[in-house]
Short mmCIF file of C-alpha atoms in Angstrom, two decimals:
data_model
loop_
_atom_site.label_atom_id
_atom_site.label_comp_id
_atom_site.label_asym_id
_atom_site.label_seq_id
_atom_site.Cartn_x
_atom_site.Cartn_y
_atom_site.Cartn_z
CA UNK O 3 -64.64 85.39 -34.00
CA UNK O 4 -63.84 83.47 -30.85
CA UNK O 5 -67.79 83.47 -29.48
CA UNK O 6 -68.36 82.45 -34.04
CA UNK O 7 -65.39 79.31 -32.91
CA UNK O 8 -67.30 78.14 -30.21
CA UNK O 9 -71.19 78.47 -31.66
CA UNK O 10 -69.19 76.05 -34.14
CA UNK O 11 -66.93 73.61 -32.04
CA UNK O 12 -70.14 73.13 -29.73
CA UNK O 13 -73.08 72.78 -33.26
CA UNK O 14 -70.13 70.10 -34.27
CA UNK O 15 -70.30 68.60 -31.21
CA UNK O 16 -73.67 68.39 -30.58
CA UNK O 17 -73.52 66.68 -33.97
CA UNK O 18 -70.49 63.88 -33.23
CA UNK O 19 -73.21 63.18 -29.81
CA UNK O 20 -76.23 62.61 -32.07
CA UNK O 21 -74.99 60.92 -34.24
CA UNK O 22 -72.53 58.47 -32.26
CA UNK O 23 -75.81 58.02 -29.60
CA UNK O 24 -78.26 57.12 -32.11
CA UNK O 25 -76.19 53.90 -33.52
CA UNK O 26 -76.16 52.88 -29.41
CA UNK O 27 -79.33 53.16 -28.27
CA UNK O 28 -80.21 51.09 -31.01
CA UNK O 29 -77.63 48.69 -30.55
CA UNK O 30 -78.34 48.47 -27.42
CA UNK O 31 -82.00 46.91 -27.39
CA UNK O 32 -80.43 45.18 -30.25
CA UNK O 33 -78.11 43.44 -27.63
CA UNK O 34 -80.99 43.62 -24.67
CA UNK O 35 -82.95 42.30 -26.91
CA UNK O 36 -81.13 39.24 -28.13
CA UNK O 37 -80.51 39.07 -23.63
CA UNK O 38 -84.35 39.22 -23.07
CA UNK O 39 -84.89 36.51 -25.97
CA UNK O 40 -82.46 34.44 -24.45
CA UNK O 41 -83.75 34.22 -21.09
CA UNK O 42 -87.35 33.67 -21.74
CA UNK O 43 -85.21 30.32 -24.05
CA UNK O 44 -83.16 30.02 -20.81
CA UNK O 45 -86.72 30.02 -18.58
CA UNK O 46 -88.20 27.84 -21.30
CA UNK O 47 -85.63 25.01 -21.73
CA UNK O 48 -86.86 21.59 -18.64
CA UNK O 49 -85.91 22.33 -15.46
CA UNK O 50 -83.83 25.82 -15.61
CA UNK O 51 -81.07 23.60 -17.83
CA UNK O 52 -78.07 25.23 -19.91
CA UNK O 53 -76.62 21.99 -21.69
CA UNK O 54 -77.30 20.35 -23.58
CA UNK O 55 -78.56 15.67 -22.05
CA UNK O 56 -75.61 14.16 -23.16
CA UNK O 57 -73.47 16.48 -20.92
CA UNK O 58 -76.34 16.47 -18.31
CA UNK O 59 -75.99 12.46 -18.70
CA UNK O 60 -72.74 12.85 -17.81
CA UNK O 61 -71.04 13.16 -21.17
CA UNK O 62 -69.41 9.17 -21.24
CA UNK O 63 -70.14 5.58 -22.34
CA UNK O 64 -73.17 5.70 -20.45
CA UNK O 65 -75.43 9.17 -21.54
CA UNK O 66 -73.75 7.40 -25.14
CA UNK O 67 -75.30 3.88 -24.26
CA UNK O 68 -78.66 6.35 -22.11
CA UNK O 69 -78.96 8.64 -25.97
CA UNK O 70 -78.01 5.59 -28.18
CA UNK O 71 -74.73 6.91 -29.86
CA UNK O 72 -74.04 3.22 -30.54
CA UNK O 73 -77.65 1.59 -31.32
CA UNK O 74 -76.34 -1.70 -30.47
CA UNK O 75 -74.63 -1.24 -27.29
CA UNK O 76 -78.20 0.10 -26.10
CA UNK O 77 -80.37 -2.49 -27.95
CA UNK O 78 -78.47 -4.63 -26.48
CA UNK O 79 -78.66 -3.78 -22.91
CA UNK O 80 -82.55 -3.27 -23.24
CA UNK O 81 -83.14 -6.85 -25.00
CA UNK O 82 -80.32 -7.58 -22.08
CA UNK O 83 -83.18 -6.52 -19.30
CA UNK O 84 -86.32 -7.65 -21.42
CA UNK O 85 -85.18 -11.39 -21.12
CA UNK O 86 -84.07 -10.88 -17.54
CA UNK O 87 -87.66 -9.04 -16.47
CA UNK O 88 -89.71 -11.66 -19.51
CA UNK O 89 -87.89 -15.31 -16.87
CA UNK O 90 -88.84 -13.68 -13.69
CA UNK O 91 -92.27 -11.50 -14.35
CA UNK O 92 -93.23 -13.49 -17.04
CA UNK O 93 -92.43 -17.31 -16.87
CA UNK O 94 -91.94 -17.06 -13.15
CA UNK O 95 -87.86 -18.53 -12.65
CA UNK O 96 -86.17 -17.70 -9.62
CA UNK O 97 -83.40 -16.05 -9.34
CA UNK O 98 -80.81 -18.81 -7.66
CA UNK O 99 -82.42 -21.51 -9.95
CA UNK O 100 -80.72 -19.93 -13.54
CA UNK O 101 -77.67 -19.38 -11.60
CA UNK O 102 -77.53 -23.17 -11.02
CA UNK O 103 -78.64 -24.01 -14.79
CA UNK O 104 -76.78 -21.35 -15.86
CA UNK O 105 -73.35 -23.05 -13.70
CA UNK O 106 -74.39 -26.99 -14.78
CA UNK O 107 -74.28 -26.38 -18.40
CA UNK O 108 -71.85 -24.22 -18.27
CA UNK O 109 -69.73 -27.22 -16.53
CA UNK O 110 -71.30 -29.78 -19.25
CA UNK O 111 -70.13 -28.26 -21.93
CA UNK O 112 -66.43 -27.17 -20.71
CA UNK O 113 -66.34 -31.25 -19.08
CA UNK O 114 -67.88 -32.50 -22.74
CA UNK O 115 -65.45 -30.48 -25.08
CA UNK O 116 -62.24 -31.71 -22.89
CA UNK O 117 -63.14 -35.54 -22.94
CA UNK O 118 -63.95 -34.62 -27.60
CA UNK O 119 -60.77 -32.58 -27.13
CA UNK O 120 -58.45 -35.12 -25.85
CA UNK O 121 -60.66 -38.04 -28.23
CA UNK O 122 -59.56 -36.05 -31.04
CA UNK O 123 -55.63 -35.48 -29.89
CA UNK O 124 -56.62 -31.68 -29.46
CA UNK O 125 -54.89 -29.66 -26.51
CA UNK O 126 -56.78 -29.52 -24.23
CA UNK O 127 -58.97 -25.78 -23.61
CA UNK O 128 -57.21 -23.58 -21.34
CA UNK O 129 -60.24 -22.61 -18.53
CA UNK O 130 -58.60 -18.49 -17.45
CA UNK O 131 -59.25 -18.69 -14.21
CA UNK O 132 -62.61 -16.31 -13.18
CA UNK O 133 -61.50 -13.00 -10.52
CA UNK O 134 -63.90 -10.54 -9.97
CA UNK O 135 -61.32 -7.63 -8.70
CA UNK O 136 -62.01 -6.98 -5.10
CA UNK O 137 -62.73 -2.69 -5.67
CA UNK O 138 -65.36 -3.29 -7.76
CA UNK O 139 -67.49 -4.50 -4.60
CA UNK O 140 -65.85 -1.86 -1.75
CA UNK O 141 -66.48 1.24 -4.69
CA UNK O 142 -69.88 0.01 -4.55
CA UNK O 143 -70.66 -0.47 -1.02
CA UNK O 144 -69.07 3.18 -0.17
CA UNK O 145 -71.29 4.33 -3.37
CA UNK O 146 -73.81 1.82 -1.95
CA UNK O 147 -73.69 4.07 1.68
CA UNK O 148 -73.56 7.21 1.34
CA UNK O 149 -76.98 7.40 -1.04
CA UNK O 150 -78.25 6.01 1.66
CA UNK O 151 -77.08 7.78 4.35
CA UNK O 152 -78.18 11.00 1.99
CA UNK O 153 -81.61 9.73 2.20
CA UNK O 154 -81.43 9.44 5.02
CA UNK O 155 -79.78 12.74 6.49
CA UNK O 156 -83.41 14.65 3.82
CA UNK O 157 -86.05 12.91 5.64
CA UNK O 158 -84.85 13.67 9.43
CA UNK O 159 -83.87 17.50 8.12
CA UNK O 160 -87.66 16.96 6.83
CA UNK O 161 -89.35 15.13 9.38
CA UNK O 162 -88.17 17.90 11.98
CA UNK O 163 -87.54 20.79 10.11
CA UNK O 164 -90.66 21.99 10.40
CA UNK O 165 -91.58 23.28 7.59
CA UNK O 166 -95.52 21.46 6.42
CA UNK O 167 -95.25 22.00 2.98
CA UNK O 168 -92.19 20.00 2.37
CA UNK O 169 -92.81 17.58 5.11
CA UNK O 170 -96.84 17.05 3.62
CA UNK O 171 -94.59 16.85 -0.64
CA UNK O 172 -92.37 14.11 -0.09
CA UNK O 173 -96.08 11.85 2.55
CA UNK O 174 -97.67 12.92 -0.49
CA UNK O 175 -94.53 11.33 -2.99
CA UNK O 176 -94.21 8.21 -0.64
CA UNK O 177 -97.84 7.31 -0.61
CA UNK O 178 -97.78 8.09 -4.24
CA UNK O 179 -95.18 5.15 -4.12
CA UNK O 180 -96.71 2.41 -1.54
CA UNK O 181 -99.64 2.93 -4.62
CA UNK O 182 -97.11 1.81 -7.29
CA UNK O 183 -95.90 -0.66 -5.33
CA UNK O 184 -98.57 -2.19 -4.21
CA UNK O 185 -100.14 -2.54 -7.92
CA UNK O 186 -96.46 -4.53 -9.32
CA UNK O 187 -93.39 -6.02 -7.67
CA UNK O 188 -89.75 -4.48 -6.88
CA UNK O 189 -88.80 -5.51 -10.45
CA UNK O 190 -91.24 -4.02 -12.45
CA UNK O 191 -90.88 -1.49 -11.77
CA UNK O 192 -86.73 -1.24 -11.70
CA UNK O 193 -87.36 -2.27 -15.63
CA UNK O 194 -89.77 0.04 -16.08
CA UNK O 195 -86.93 2.26 -14.82
CA UNK O 196 -84.17 0.97 -16.65
CA UNK O 197 -86.29 1.36 -19.96
CA UNK O 198 -87.41 4.84 -19.06
CA UNK O 199 -83.77 5.44 -19.01
CA UNK O 200 -83.03 3.63 -22.42
CA UNK O 201 -86.12 5.67 -24.11
CA UNK O 202 -86.74 8.84 -22.07
CA UNK O 203 -83.78 10.95 -22.68
CA UNK O 204 -83.26 9.36 -26.35
CA UNK O 205 -87.03 10.70 -27.19
CA UNK O 206 -85.69 14.49 -25.28
CA UNK O 207 -83.29 15.42 -27.36
CA UNK O 208 -85.07 15.08 -29.86
CA UNK O 209 -88.47 16.89 -29.62
CA UNK O 210 -86.24 19.11 -26.66
CA UNK O 211 -88.38 22.05 -27.54
CA UNK O 212 -91.86 20.91 -27.95
CA UNK O 213 -91.59 19.22 -24.76
CA UNK O 214 -89.90 22.32 -22.92
CA UNK O 215 -92.96 24.52 -24.34
CA UNK O 216 -95.62 21.46 -22.78
CA UNK O 217 -93.24 21.22 -19.45
CA UNK O 218 -93.48 25.16 -19.34
CA UNK O 219 -96.73 26.04 -18.90
CA UNK O 220 -97.68 22.64 -16.92
CA UNK O 221 -95.53 24.37 -14.36
CA UNK O 222 -97.02 27.28 -14.53
CA UNK O 223 -100.22 26.08 -15.03
CA UNK O 224 -99.86 23.69 -11.08
CA UNK O 225 -97.99 26.86 -10.16
CA UNK O 226 -101.24 29.07 -10.27
CA UNK O 227 -103.67 26.32 -8.82
CA UNK O 228 -100.95 25.42 -5.91
CA UNK O 229 -100.54 29.28 -5.00
CA UNK O 230 -105.06 28.63 -5.39
CA UNK O 231 -104.07 26.16 -2.50
CA UNK O 232 -101.88 27.71 -1.00
CA UNK O 233 -103.86 30.82 0.08
CA UNK O 234 -107.08 29.13 0.86
CA UNK O 235 -105.16 26.32 2.97
CA UNK O 236 -101.38 25.72 3.63
CA UNK O 237 -100.69 29.77 4.51
CA UNK O 238 -103.65 29.32 7.22
CA UNK O 239 -101.72 25.84 8.97
CA UNK O 240 -100.70 27.26 12.13
CA UNK O 241 -96.46 26.27 12.34
CA UNK O 242 -94.24 25.84 14.75
CA UNK O 243 -90.44 25.04 14.92
CA UNK O 244 -88.82 21.71 16.57
CA UNK O 245 -85.96 22.18 17.42
CA UNK O 246 -84.82 18.56 17.06
CA UNK O 247 -81.58 17.45 17.35
CA UNK O 248 -78.62 16.96 14.18
CA UNK O 249 -77.35 13.86 13.83
CA UNK O 250 -73.25 14.67 12.58
#
C-alpha cells in the first residue's frame, strides 16, 4: 500500500506539473512575441523615440503651435513670417527703413487721433508707456551664451579628440552649410527653417508609420554602405592620439 500511494502521488504530481507548465509556456511565448514586436516597433521609430511628437516638442504652447493644435495662431505665425520674408527678400526693404516708417506712421496716427478727439470735445486717448522688462533681455542673452559655448566646446572636442571619422562628418556638414549659404542668404535660411518647423512635425505626426518605415530602410542601407566604406577606406587611415589642453 505505501508503494501504491507513493506511485499515485507521483503520477498526480507529474500530471499537475504537466498541466501547469503547458499554459505557462504558451503565455511565455505569447509575451515574448509581444516583447519582440514592441522591440521591433521601438527600433523602427524615428531616432528610437518612445514618446509622442507633442511631448518631444516640449508639450507646451509652442508644441501646440508647431502641431497646429490652434490653427489660427499657427496660421498667423506662418503668415507673419511669410510677410516679413517677402518684404525683405522680394521687395528688398531694409529693416531700419521699415522700422522708421512704422514708428512714423504710429506717431502720426496717434497725433491725428488726439487732435480729432480734442476737436470733437472727446477725452484724448491715454497712450500706455511701452516698457520692455529687463529680465527678457537677460534670459535671451544667457540662453544665447550657453548655446554658443556649447557649440564651441563641441567643435573643440572634435578637433582635438583624434577621431577622424567624427572630424570628417563635422567638416562635411560645415561644407554642406557653406554650399547652402552660397545659394541663399541668412534670412532665407531662417525662413526655410521656420516653415519646416511649422510643416514637418504635423506631417510626421499624421504619417508617422510611413515615415518611420522609410527612414528605417534608408538608415539600414546607409549603414550597409558605411560599413563597406569603413572596411575599404576609413579603417586604413592611421589615427593618432591628440592630447589637447582642456579649457574649463
